[in-house]
């Protein structure tokens, strides 16, 4: 029965993909013969229902990807390809939904108690293994290969076929210089030349806005973002950037460390392709140890963690044959989907417990460091690192790996990040309505808030940005602030009708803290959303301020005494007219209270 269906599918699909030259050659051949020829081609490629050619080092174009998902949609009533908002190049972002029945309404699916697994592909289009693997997986699960369809009984799988559509369309053999196959791929920057895997919190791209809507609508339990790395060379086709355990509340951190991550490695290693943590090495030679990478909220996995979604990235190894990259990625998706389905109820309960824990937290970490005293010893299959290999290109010595010298070693894996700074969790943030770009982002994620009904003076805790540094060159369209130092003050500030009062004790508490605490790594402040407070507005003229300054000194004898004292103690000040006026301006009531005052107020009581 299944076989007959497949034959029909092969026939239908293959006609679409047969090159025109082949069609003209075949003209006049009787239709039965044509059918047999086409089926034989399909079977020899072992590509199932779709015309995937990863075995031939070919990854599909954007149009081919969408066409293949459309075919799956047409052929299977329990699968649907949906358009979900736009991307920067004007083309829609697609979401492919697979359920056990023709039900695609999120609410209805949630009410059935199913878990949601989201897979994102092509965020870096030069890293397309996940695009092929997801297509193959969707095809296999929908035609119930190896009884796979039962996965959908407890879990809905939603796939973003290609996330950076503009990048994928920018296709060339000369993207991704470290890659020999597939022969052509897309480009890392999207249509706006943004790296979309740095855009999850600043959300500059239309792609990210559409993604935010998908994410808050579906609230995935598990999230996978597929990548390929050109880091160190070793014997593995696939590596894992894990869900960062430290970024989760205790109940989830324990689950990730003790259950989930060991399960992934054990399951993968019992199958064809072994899995190793992403080889984040200290030196070129991983024998000297590797560290768990902890990607913050600007990255996909860190973004997911803010919503208690177990998010991770696979990093295929660029130096392995493309078919192995696709098949190992496929194997990972299979393991992840099986586990999600078998544990769907537990995972959902765990997330609910995690959210409860987060909503009760008193302190929130805003900085971390890798703890060099905590590590596991893991088995690592590498190639000997060689410092003085002769380059066939330049004839000069270079660093490299000698593939004729494979080894298996026990190496250190530093797997714990510890907080180095925390801040107290307020009850509310107060956000002036003038920050419309921030409010727009809150709305994309369905953040709950109320608006002031009247102009009101509120006593709030505010931060002054005492120090910060920014790069001379922009980074992904921003002058990201490094090394932020702040000081808090309690002030009475006038707010206006329509300003936002945002309760922190809501399910998305971690998003609010990450985005509104200015020192948090990917906060709105860091990404320049509040830069208007960083320079003074009025200041003074060296000539025009004279009269007022003189009068102020005469009216305030104590202030005047302090001014004279400062002048005596500082000879430079004593010699400098403008510096003395500045001293008066910045230490008197003329001081601009809004200068460097971070405008988001905190209410603790
Ligand atoms: Zn990548």
Coordinates of C-alpha atoms and ligand atoms in Angstrom, one line a residue:
X1 CA 0.0 0.0 0.0
X2 CA 2.7 2.4 1.1
X3 CA 4.8 1.5 -1.9
X4 CA 2.1 2.2 -4.4
X5 CA 1.5 5.6 -2.9
X6 CA 5.1 6.4 -3.1
X7 CA 5.2 5.4 -6.8
X8 CA 2.4 7.9 -7.4
X9 CA 4.3 10.5 -5.5
X10 CA 7.5 9.9 -7.4
X11 CA 5.7 10.2 -10.7
X12 CA 3.9 13.4 -9.7
X13 CA 6.9 15.1 -8.3
X14 CA 9.5 14.0 -10.6
X15 CA 7.8 15.4 -13.7
X16 CA 8.2 18.8 -12.2
X17 CA 11.9 18.5 -11.6
X18 CA 13.0 16.6 -14.7
X19 CA 15.3 19.0 -16.6
X20 CA 13.8 20.3 -19.8
X21 CA 16.5 18.5 -21.9
X22 CA 15.4 15.2 -20.5
X23 CA 11.8 16.0 -21.2
X24 CA 12.6 16.8 -24.9
X25 CA 14.6 13.5 -25.1
X26 CA 11.7 11.7 -23.7
X27 CA 9.1 13.1 -26.1
X28 CA 7.4 10.3 -27.9
X29 CA 8.2 7.7 -25.3
X30 CA 5.0 6.0 -24.1
X31 CA 3.8 7.2 -20.8
X32 CA 4.2 3.9 -19.1
X33 CA 7.9 3.8 -20.0
X34 CA 8.3 7.4 -18.9
X35 CA 6.8 6.5 -15.5
X36 CA 9.2 3.5 -15.1
X37 CA 12.2 5.6 -16.0
X38 CA 11.2 8.4 -13.6
X39 CA 10.6 6.0 -10.8
X40 CA 13.9 4.4 -11.3
X41 CA 15.7 7.7 -11.1
X42 CA 13.9 8.6 -7.9
X43 CA 14.7 5.3 -6.3
X44 CA 18.4 5.5 -7.3
X45 CA 18.6 8.9 -5.6
X46 CA 16.9 7.4 -2.5
X47 CA 15.3 10.8 -1.9
X48 CA 11.8 9.7 -1.1
X49 CA 8.9 11.8 -2.1
X50 CA 10.9 14.9 -2.9
X51 CA 13.6 15.6 -5.4
X52 CA 16.4 16.3 -2.8
X53 CA 19.9 16.0 -4.2
X54 CA 22.1 16.4 -1.1
X55 CA 23.8 13.1 -2.0
X56 CA 25.0 15.0 -5.1
X57 CA 26.2 18.0 -3.1
X58 CA 23.2 20.1 -4.2
X59 CA 21.1 22.1 -1.9
X60 CA 17.8 23.5 -3.2
X61 CA 17.2 27.1 -4.3
X62 CA 14.6 29.1 -2.4
X63 CA 11.9 28.5 -5.1
X64 CA 12.7 24.7 -5.0
X65 CA 12.4 24.6 -1.2
X66 CA 9.0 26.3 -1.1
X67 CA 7.8 24.2 -4.0
X68 CA 8.7 21.0 -2.2
X69 CA 6.9 22.1 1.0
X70 CA 3.9 23.1 -1.2
X71 CA 3.9 19.6 -2.6
X72 CA 3.9 18.1 0.9
X73 CA 1.1 20.4 1.8
X74 CA -1.0 19.4 -1.2
X75 CA -0.3 15.7 -0.7
X76 CA -0.9 15.4 3.1
X77 CA -4.0 16.8 4.7
X78 CA -2.2 16.9 8.1
X79 CA 0.5 19.3 6.8
X80 CA 0.2 22.9 5.9
X81 CA 2.5 25.6 4.6
X82 CA 1.5 29.0 6.0
X83 CA 2.7 32.5 5.3
X84 CA 3.7 34.3 8.5
X85 CA 4.5 37.9 8.0
X86 CA 7.2 39.3 5.7
X87 CA 11.0 39.3 5.5
X88 CA 13.4 42.2 4.5
X89 CA 13.3 41.3 0.8
X90 CA 9.5 41.5 0.7
X91 CA 8.9 37.8 0.4
X92 CA 6.8 36.1 3.1
X93 CA 8.3 34.0 5.9
X94 CA 6.8 30.5 5.7
X95 CA 6.0 28.1 8.4
X96 CA 5.3 24.5 7.7
X97 CA 3.1 22.8 10.3
X98 CA 2.8 19.0 10.7
X99 CA 0.2 17.6 13.0
X100 CA -1.4 14.2 13.4
X101 CA -4.7 15.5 12.0
X102 CA -5.8 18.4 9.9
X103 CA -5.8 20.9 12.8
X104 CA -3.6 23.9 12.5
X105 CA -5.1 26.3 15.0
X106 CA -2.6 27.0 17.8
X107 CA -5.2 27.2 20.6
X108 CA -6.9 24.0 19.6
X109 CA -3.5 22.2 19.4
X110 CA -2.5 23.5 22.8
X111 CA -5.8 22.4 24.3
X112 CA -5.0 18.9 23.1
X113 CA -1.9 19.0 25.3
X114 CA 0.6 18.6 22.5
X115 CA 4.1 19.8 22.8
X116 CA 5.5 22.1 20.0
X117 CA 8.8 21.6 18.4
X118 CA 10.1 24.5 16.2
X119 CA 12.9 24.0 13.7
X120 CA 14.5 27.1 12.1
X121 CA 16.7 26.7 9.0
X122 CA 18.8 28.9 6.8
X123 CA 19.4 31.7 9.3
X124 CA 22.8 31.6 7.7
X125 CA 22.1 30.4 4.2
X126 CA 25.7 29.3 3.6
X127 CA 24.9 26.7 6.2
X128 CA 22.1 24.8 4.5
X129 CA 22.3 21.3 5.9
X130 CA 19.2 21.9 8.1
X131 CA 17.2 23.0 5.0
X132 CA 17.8 19.6 3.3
X133 CA 17.5 17.6 6.5
X134 CA 14.2 19.3 7.5
X135 CA 12.7 18.6 4.0
X136 CA 13.8 15.0 4.2
X137 CA 12.5 14.6 7.7
X138 CA 9.1 16.2 6.8
X139 CA 8.8 14.0 3.8
X140 CA 9.6 10.8 5.9
X141 CA 7.4 11.6 8.8
X142 CA 4.4 12.5 6.6
X143 CA 4.7 9.3 4.6
X144 CA 5.1 7.4 7.9
X145 CA 8.5 5.9 7.1
X146 CA 9.6 3.6 9.9
X147 CA 6.3 4.4 11.7
X148 CA 7.6 7.9 12.3
X149 CA 4.2 9.5 12.0
X150 CA 3.4 8.5 15.6
X151 CA 5.8 11.3 16.7
X152 CA 3.0 13.7 15.7
X153 CA 0.5 12.0 18.2
X154 CA 2.0 14.1 21.0
X155 CA 3.9 16.8 19.3
X156 CA 3.3 19.3 16.6
X157 CA 6.4 20.0 14.5
X158 CA 6.7 23.5 12.9
X159 CA 9.5 24.3 10.5
X160 CA 10.7 27.6 9.1
X161 CA 12.0 26.3 5.7
X162 CA 14.4 29.3 5.1
X163 CA 14.6 32.2 7.6
X164 CA 17.1 34.5 5.8
X165 CA 15.3 34.5 2.4
X166 CA 17.2 37.4 1.1
X167 CA 20.5 35.7 2.0
X168 CA 19.4 32.4 0.5
X169 CA 18.5 34.1 -2.8
X170 CA 21.9 35.7 -2.9
X171 CA 23.3 32.4 -4.2
X172 CA 26.8 31.8 -5.5
X173 CA 29.6 29.3 -5.6
X174 CA 31.7 32.0 -4.0
X175 CA 29.9 32.4 -0.7
X176 CA 31.4 30.7 2.3
X177 CA 35.1 30.5 1.4
X178 CA 35.9 27.5 3.7
X179 CA 33.3 25.3 2.1
X180 CA 33.8 23.0 -0.9
X181 CA 30.3 21.5 -1.0
X182 CA 27.4 22.1 -1.7
X183 CA 28.6 23.8 -4.8
X184 CA 26.3 26.8 -4.4
X185 CA 24.8 28.4 -1.3
X186 CA 23.3 31.6 -0.1
X187 CA 25.1 34.5 1.7
X188 CA 25.4 35.1 5.4
X189 CA 23.9 38.6 5.4
X190 CA 20.2 39.0 4.7
X191 CA 18.7 41.5 2.2
X192 CA 19.6 44.3 4.7
X193 CA 23.0 42.8 5.2
X194 CA 22.2 41.9 8.8
X195 CA 23.4 38.8 10.5
X196 CA 20.0 37.4 11.6
X197 CA 21.6 35.4 14.4
X198 CA 22.5 38.6 16.2
X199 CA 19.1 40.2 15.6
X200 CA 16.8 38.4 18.1
X201 CA 16.6 41.2 20.7
X202 CA 17.3 44.4 18.7
X203 CA 14.9 43.0 16.1
X204 CA 15.9 45.3 13.2
X205 CA 14.8 42.9 10.5
X206 CA 11.4 42.2 9.2
X207 CA 12.4 38.6 9.5
X208 CA 12.9 38.9 13.2
X209 CA 9.6 40.7 13.7
X210 CA 7.8 37.9 11.9
X211 CA 9.8 35.4 14.0
X212 CA 8.7 37.1 17.2
X213 CA 5.1 36.8 16.2
X214 CA 5.5 33.1 15.4
X215 CA 7.3 32.5 18.6
X216 CA 4.8 34.2 20.8
X217 CA 1.9 32.6 19.0
X218 CA 3.2 29.1 19.1
X219 CA 5.3 29.3 22.3
X220 CA 7.5 26.3 21.3
X221 CA 8.6 23.9 24.1
X222 CA 11.7 22.9 22.1
X223 CA 13.5 24.9 19.5
X224 CA 16.3 24.0 17.1
X225 CA 18.2 26.4 14.9
X226 CA 20.4 24.6 12.4
X227 CA 23.9 25.9 11.5
X228 CA 27.3 24.8 10.1
X229 CA 30.7 25.8 11.5
X230 CA 34.1 26.2 10.1
X231 CA 35.8 26.1 13.4
X232 CA 38.3 23.4 14.3
X233 CA 38.5 20.2 12.3
X234 CA 37.8 16.8 14.0
X235 CA 36.1 13.5 13.3
X236 CA 32.5 14.6 14.0
X237 CA 29.9 15.7 11.4
X238 CA 27.7 17.4 13.9
X239 CA 28.2 19.4 17.1
X240 CA 25.8 21.0 19.5
X241 CA 25.5 24.4 21.0
X242 CA 23.3 23.3 23.9
X243 CA 20.5 25.1 25.6
X244 CA 22.5 27.3 28.0
X245 CA 21.7 25.6 31.4
X246 CA 22.7 28.6 33.5
X247 CA 20.2 30.8 31.7
X248 CA 17.3 28.6 33.0
X249 CA 15.6 28.5 36.4
X250 CA 17.0 25.8 38.8
X251 CA 14.3 23.2 38.0
X252 CA 15.1 23.4 34.3
X253 CA 18.9 23.8 34.7
X254 CA 18.9 20.5 36.6
X255 CA 16.8 18.8 33.9
X256 CA 19.1 20.1 31.2
X257 CA 22.3 19.0 32.9
X258 CA 21.2 15.7 34.3
X259 CA 18.6 14.4 31.8
X260 CA 18.3 16.2 28.5
X261 CA 21.9 16.8 27.4
X262 CA 23.1 13.3 28.5
X263 CA 20.1 11.9 26.6
X264 CA 21.0 13.8 23.4
X265 CA 24.6 12.6 23.4
X266 CA 23.8 9.0 24.4
X267 CA 21.0 8.7 21.8
X268 CA 23.1 10.3 19.0
X269 CA 26.1 8.1 19.9
X270 CA 24.0 5.0 19.7
X271 CA 23.2 5.8 16.0
X272 CA 25.2 6.4 12.9
X273 CA 26.5 9.9 13.7
X274 CA 28.1 10.7 17.0
X275 CA 27.5 14.1 18.6
X276 CA 30.0 16.3 20.5
X277 CA 29.6 19.7 22.2
X278 CA 30.4 22.6 19.9
X279 CA 34.2 22.7 19.8
X280 CA 34.7 26.1 21.5
X281 CA 38.4 25.7 22.1
X282 CA 40.8 27.8 24.1
X283 CA 43.7 27.1 21.8
X284 CA 43.7 25.6 18.2
X285 CA 44.3 22.2 19.7
X286 CA 41.1 21.0 21.4
X287 CA 43.2 18.5 23.4
X288 CA 43.8 21.4 25.8
X289 CA 40.1 21.6 26.6
X290 CA 36.9 23.1 25.3
X291 CA 34.2 25.2 26.9
X292 CA 30.4 25.2 26.7
X293 CA 29.4 28.2 24.7
X294 CA 26.6 30.3 26.4
X295 CA 24.9 32.3 23.7
X296 CA 23.0 35.3 25.0
X297 CA 19.6 36.6 24.0
X298 CA 20.8 38.1 20.7
X299 CA 21.3 34.6 19.4
X300 CA 18.5 32.1 18.7
X301 CA 19.2 29.7 21.6
X302 CA 19.6 32.5 24.1
X303 CA 16.5 34.2 22.8
X304 CA 14.5 31.0 23.4
X305 CA 15.8 30.7 26.9
X306 CA 14.1 34.0 27.8
X307 CA 10.8 32.3 27.2
X308 CA 11.7 29.0 29.0
X309 CA 11.9 27.3 25.6
X310 CA 14.6 24.7 25.4
X311 CA 16.5 26.1 22.4
X312 CA 19.7 24.9 20.8
X313 CA 21.8 25.1 17.7
X314 CA 23.3 22.3 15.8
X315 CA 26.6 23.1 14.2
X316 CA 27.5 20.8 11.4
X317 CA 31.2 20.6 10.5
X318 CA 32.0 22.3 7.2
X319 CA 34.9 20.0 6.4
X320 CA 32.7 16.9 6.2
X321 CA 31.0 15.7 3.0
X322 CA 27.7 17.5 2.5
X323 CA 25.6 14.3 2.5
X324 CA 27.0 13.5 6.0
X325 CA 26.2 17.0 7.2
X326 CA 22.6 16.6 6.1
X327 CA 22.2 13.1 7.4
X328 CA 23.7 13.8 10.8
X329 CA 21.4 16.9 11.1
X330 CA 18.5 14.7 10.1
X331 CA 19.5 12.2 12.8
X332 CA 19.6 15.0 15.4
X333 CA 16.1 16.2 14.4
X334 CA 14.9 12.6 14.6
X335 CA 16.3 12.2 18.1
X336 CA 14.9 15.5 19.3
X337 CA 11.5 14.9 17.8
X338 CA 11.2 11.4 19.3
X339 CA 12.2 12.6 22.7
X340 CA 9.9 15.6 22.6
X341 CA 7.0 13.3 21.6
X342 CA 7.8 10.6 24.2
X343 CA 8.1 13.3 27.0
X344 CA 5.7 15.9 25.7
X345 CA 3.7 16.1 28.9
X346 CA 6.8 16.2 31.2
X347 CA 8.4 18.9 29.1
X348 CA 5.3 21.1 29.3
X349 CA 5.1 20.6 33.0
X350 CA 8.8 21.3 33.5
X351 CA 8.4 24.6 31.6
X352 CA 5.4 25.6 33.7
X353 CA 7.5 24.9 36.8
X354 CA 10.4 26.9 35.4
X355 CA 8.2 29.8 34.7
X356 CA 6.8 29.7 38.2
X357 CA 10.4 29.7 39.6
X358 CA 11.4 32.6 37.4
X359 CA 8.3 34.6 38.4
X360 CA 9.3 34.3 42.0
X361 CA 13.0 35.2 41.6
X362 CA 14.4 38.1 43.8
X363 CA 17.7 38.6 42.0
X364 CA 18.6 38.5 38.3
X365 CA 22.1 37.9 36.9
X366 CA 23.3 40.4 34.3
X367 CA 26.8 39.1 33.8
X368 CA 28.5 35.7 33.8
X369 CA 31.9 34.2 33.6
X370 CA 33.1 30.7 32.7
X371 CA 34.0 28.8 35.9
X372 CA 37.4 27.2 35.2
X373 CA 37.1 24.9 38.3
X374 CA 34.0 23.1 37.0
X375 CA 34.4 20.6 34.2
X376 CA 33.6 17.2 32.8
X377 CA 36.1 14.8 31.2
X378 CA 34.7 13.8 27.8
X379 CA 35.9 11.6 25.0
X380 CA 37.0 13.6 21.9
X381 CA 37.9 12.2 18.5
X382 CA 40.2 14.7 16.8
X383 CA 43.0 15.1 14.4
X384 CA 46.5 16.1 15.5
X385 CA 47.0 19.8 15.4
X386 CA 50.1 20.8 13.4
X387 CA 51.6 24.2 13.7
X388 CA 54.0 24.2 10.8
X389 CA 52.1 22.5 7.9
X390 CA 53.3 23.9 4.6
X391 CA 50.5 25.6 2.7
X392 CA 50.1 24.4 -0.9
X393 CA 48.8 27.8 -1.7
X394 CA 51.5 30.1 -0.4
X395 CA 54.3 27.5 0.3
X396 CA 54.6 29.0 3.8
X397 CA 54.0 27.3 7.2
X398 CA 50.5 27.5 8.5
X399 CA 48.4 26.0 11.3
X400 CA 46.3 23.0 10.4
X401 CA 45.0 19.5 11.3
X402 CA 46.6 16.3 10.0
X403 CA 43.8 14.0 9.0
X404 CA 46.3 11.1 8.6
X405 CA 46.7 11.3 12.4
X406 CA 43.3 10.8 14.0
X407 CA 43.2 10.3 17.8
X408 CA 40.8 9.7 20.6
X409 CA 41.6 11.6 23.8
X410 CA 39.9 12.4 27.1
X411 CA 39.6 16.2 27.3
X412 CA 38.3 18.8 29.7
X413 CA 34.9 20.3 28.9
X414 CA 34.2 23.4 31.0
X415 CA 30.5 23.4 31.2
X416 CA 29.5 26.0 33.9
X417 CA 29.0 29.7 33.6
X418 CA 28.5 31.5 36.9
X419 CA 26.9 34.9 37.5
X420 CA 29.3 37.7 38.4
X421 CA 26.7 40.4 39.0
X422 CA 23.1 40.4 39.9
X423 CA 20.4 43.1 40.2
X424 CA 17.3 43.1 42.3
X425 CA 14.0 42.3 40.5
X426 CA 11.6 45.3 40.6
X427 CA 7.8 44.9 40.7
X428 CA 7.2 47.3 37.8
X429 CA 9.1 49.1 35.1
X430 CA 7.8 52.5 34.0
X431 CA 8.5 53.2 30.3
X432 CA 7.8 56.7 28.8
X433 CA 5.6 56.3 25.8
X434 CA 8.1 58.2 23.7
X435 CA 10.1 55.0 23.2
X436 CA 7.9 53.7 20.4
X437 CA 10.4 51.3 19.0
X438 CA 10.7 49.6 22.3
X439 CA 6.9 49.4 22.7
X440 CA 6.6 48.0 19.2
X441 CA 8.9 45.1 20.2
X442 CA 6.9 44.5 23.5
X443 CA 3.8 44.3 21.4
X444 CA 5.3 41.7 19.0
X445 CA 5.8 39.4 22.0
X446 CA 2.4 40.1 23.7
X447 CA 4.0 41.6 26.8
X448 CA 1.4 42.7 29.3
X449 CA 1.3 46.2 30.5
X450 CA -1.1 49.0 31.5
X451 CA -1.1 52.6 30.7
X452 CA -1.2 55.5 33.1
X453 CA -4.7 57.1 33.1
X454 CA -3.5 60.5 34.3
X455 CA -0.4 62.6 34.4
X456 CA 1.3 61.3 37.6
X457 CA 4.4 61.9 39.7
X458 CA 5.9 58.6 40.7
X459 CA 8.7 57.8 43.1
X460 CA 11.0 55.4 41.1
X461 CA 14.5 54.1 41.2
X462 CA 16.5 55.2 38.2
X463 CA 19.9 54.5 37.0
X464 CA 22.5 56.9 35.8
X465 CA 24.9 55.6 33.2
X466 CA 28.2 56.6 34.7
X467 CA 30.4 54.9 32.2
X468 CA 30.1 53.0 29.0
X469 CA 32.2 52.3 25.9
X470 CA 31.2 51.9 22.3
X471 CA 33.1 50.6 19.3
X472 CA 34.4 53.1 16.7
X473 CA 32.9 50.9 13.9
X474 CA 29.3 49.8 13.9
X475 CA 28.4 46.2 14.7
X476 CA 25.3 44.8 12.9
X477 CA 24.0 48.3 12.4
X478 CA 24.5 49.5 16.0
X479 CA 27.2 51.0 18.2
X480 CA 26.7 48.3 20.9
X481 CA 27.7 49.6 24.3
X482 CA 30.3 47.6 26.2
X483 CA 31.3 47.9 29.9
X484 CA 28.2 49.7 31.2
X485 CA 28.6 51.1 34.8
X486 CA 25.5 52.5 36.5
X487 CA 24.5 54.1 39.8
X488 CA 21.0 54.1 41.2
X489 CA 19.0 57.0 42.7
X490 CA 15.4 57.3 44.0
X491 CA 13.7 60.3 42.4
X492 CA 10.2 61.7 42.0
X493 CA 9.6 61.9 38.2
X494 CA 6.6 63.2 36.3
X495 CA 5.0 60.7 33.9
X496 CA 2.2 61.4 31.5
X497 CA -1.1 59.8 30.7
X498 CA -0.3 56.9 28.3
X499 CA 3.1 56.0 29.7
X500 CA 3.6 52.2 30.3
X501 CA 3.6 50.5 33.6
X502 CA 4.9 47.0 33.0
X503 CA 4.5 44.4 35.8
X504 CA 7.6 42.1 35.9
X505 CA 5.9 39.2 37.5
X506 CA 4.5 37.9 34.3
X507 CA 5.4 34.7 32.3
X508 CA 7.8 36.7 30.1
X509 CA 9.7 38.1 33.2
X510 CA 13.1 37.0 31.9
X511 CA 12.6 38.9 28.6
X512 CA 11.7 42.0 30.6
X513 CA 14.7 41.8 32.8
X514 CA 17.1 41.0 30.0
X515 CA 15.8 43.9 27.9
X516 CA 15.2 46.6 30.5
X517 CA 18.2 46.1 32.9
X518 CA 20.7 48.3 31.1
X519 CA 23.7 46.2 32.2
X520 CA 22.2 42.9 30.8
X521 CA 24.2 41.7 27.8
X522 CA 21.6 42.3 25.1
X523 CA 19.4 45.0 26.7
X524 CA 17.7 47.7 24.8
X525 CA 20.2 50.1 26.3
X526 CA 23.2 48.1 25.0
X527 CA 21.7 48.2 21.5
X528 CA 21.2 52.0 21.4
X529 CA 17.5 52.2 21.9
X530 CA 18.1 54.8 24.7
X531 CA 21.1 56.7 23.3
X532 CA 19.2 60.0 23.3
X533 CA 19.9 60.3 27.0
X534 CA 23.7 60.2 26.5
X535 CA 24.4 63.8 25.5
X536 CA 23.3 67.1 27.2
X537 CA 20.5 69.1 25.7
X538 CA 21.0 72.7 27.0
X539 CA 24.4 73.1 28.5
X540 CA 25.7 76.8 28.7
X541 CA 27.5 79.4 26.7
X542 CA 30.8 80.7 28.1
X543 CA 29.6 84.2 27.7
X544 CA 25.8 83.9 28.2
X545 CA 25.9 82.0 31.5
X546 CA 28.0 84.6 33.3
X547 CA 25.3 86.8 34.8
X548 CA 23.1 83.9 36.0
X549 CA 26.2 82.1 37.4
X550 CA 27.3 85.2 39.3
X551 CA 23.9 85.7 40.8
X552 CA 23.7 82.0 41.8
X553 CA 27.0 82.2 43.7
X554 CA 25.8 85.3 45.5
X555 CA 22.4 83.8 46.4
X556 CA 24.0 80.5 47.6
X557 CA 27.0 81.3 50.0
X558 CA 27.6 77.6 50.9
X559 CA 27.7 76.7 47.2
X560 CA 30.0 79.6 46.6
X561 CA 32.4 78.4 49.4
X562 CA 32.4 74.9 47.9
X563 CA 33.2 76.4 44.5
X564 CA 36.2 78.4 45.8
X565 CA 37.4 75.2 47.6
X566 CA 37.2 73.2 44.4
X567 CA 39.2 75.9 42.7
X568 CA 41.9 75.9 45.4
X569 CA 42.2 72.2 45.3
X570 CA 42.4 72.0 41.5
X571 CA 44.9 74.4 39.8
X572 CA 43.7 73.3 36.4
X573 CA 40.2 74.3 37.3
X574 CA 41.5 77.6 38.7
X575 CA 43.1 78.5 35.3
X576 CA 40.1 77.5 33.1
X577 CA 37.2 79.9 32.6
X578 CA 34.9 77.4 30.9
X579 CA 35.7 74.6 33.3
X580 CA 34.7 76.8 36.2
X581 CA 31.4 77.6 34.5
X582 CA 30.9 73.9 33.9
X583 CA 31.5 73.2 37.5
X584 CA 28.8 75.6 38.5
X585 CA 26.4 74.3 35.8
X586 CA 26.8 70.6 36.7
X587 CA 26.8 71.0 40.5
X588 CA 23.9 73.4 40.8
X589 CA 20.2 73.3 40.0
X590 CA 21.1 73.9 36.4
X591 CA 22.4 70.3 36.3
X592 CA 20.4 68.4 33.6
X593 CA 18.8 65.6 35.6
X594 CA 17.9 63.8 32.4
X595 CA 21.5 63.6 31.1
X596 CA 22.7 60.0 31.3
X597 CA 19.5 59.1 33.3
X598 CA 18.3 55.8 32.0
X599 CA 14.6 56.6 31.4
X600 CA 13.0 53.3 32.5
X601 CA 12.0 53.7 36.2
X602 CA 11.7 50.9 38.6
X603 CA 9.1 50.5 41.3
X604 CA 10.0 48.0 44.0
X605 CA 7.0 48.3 46.4
Ligands
LIG1 ZN1 25.6 29.8 11.6

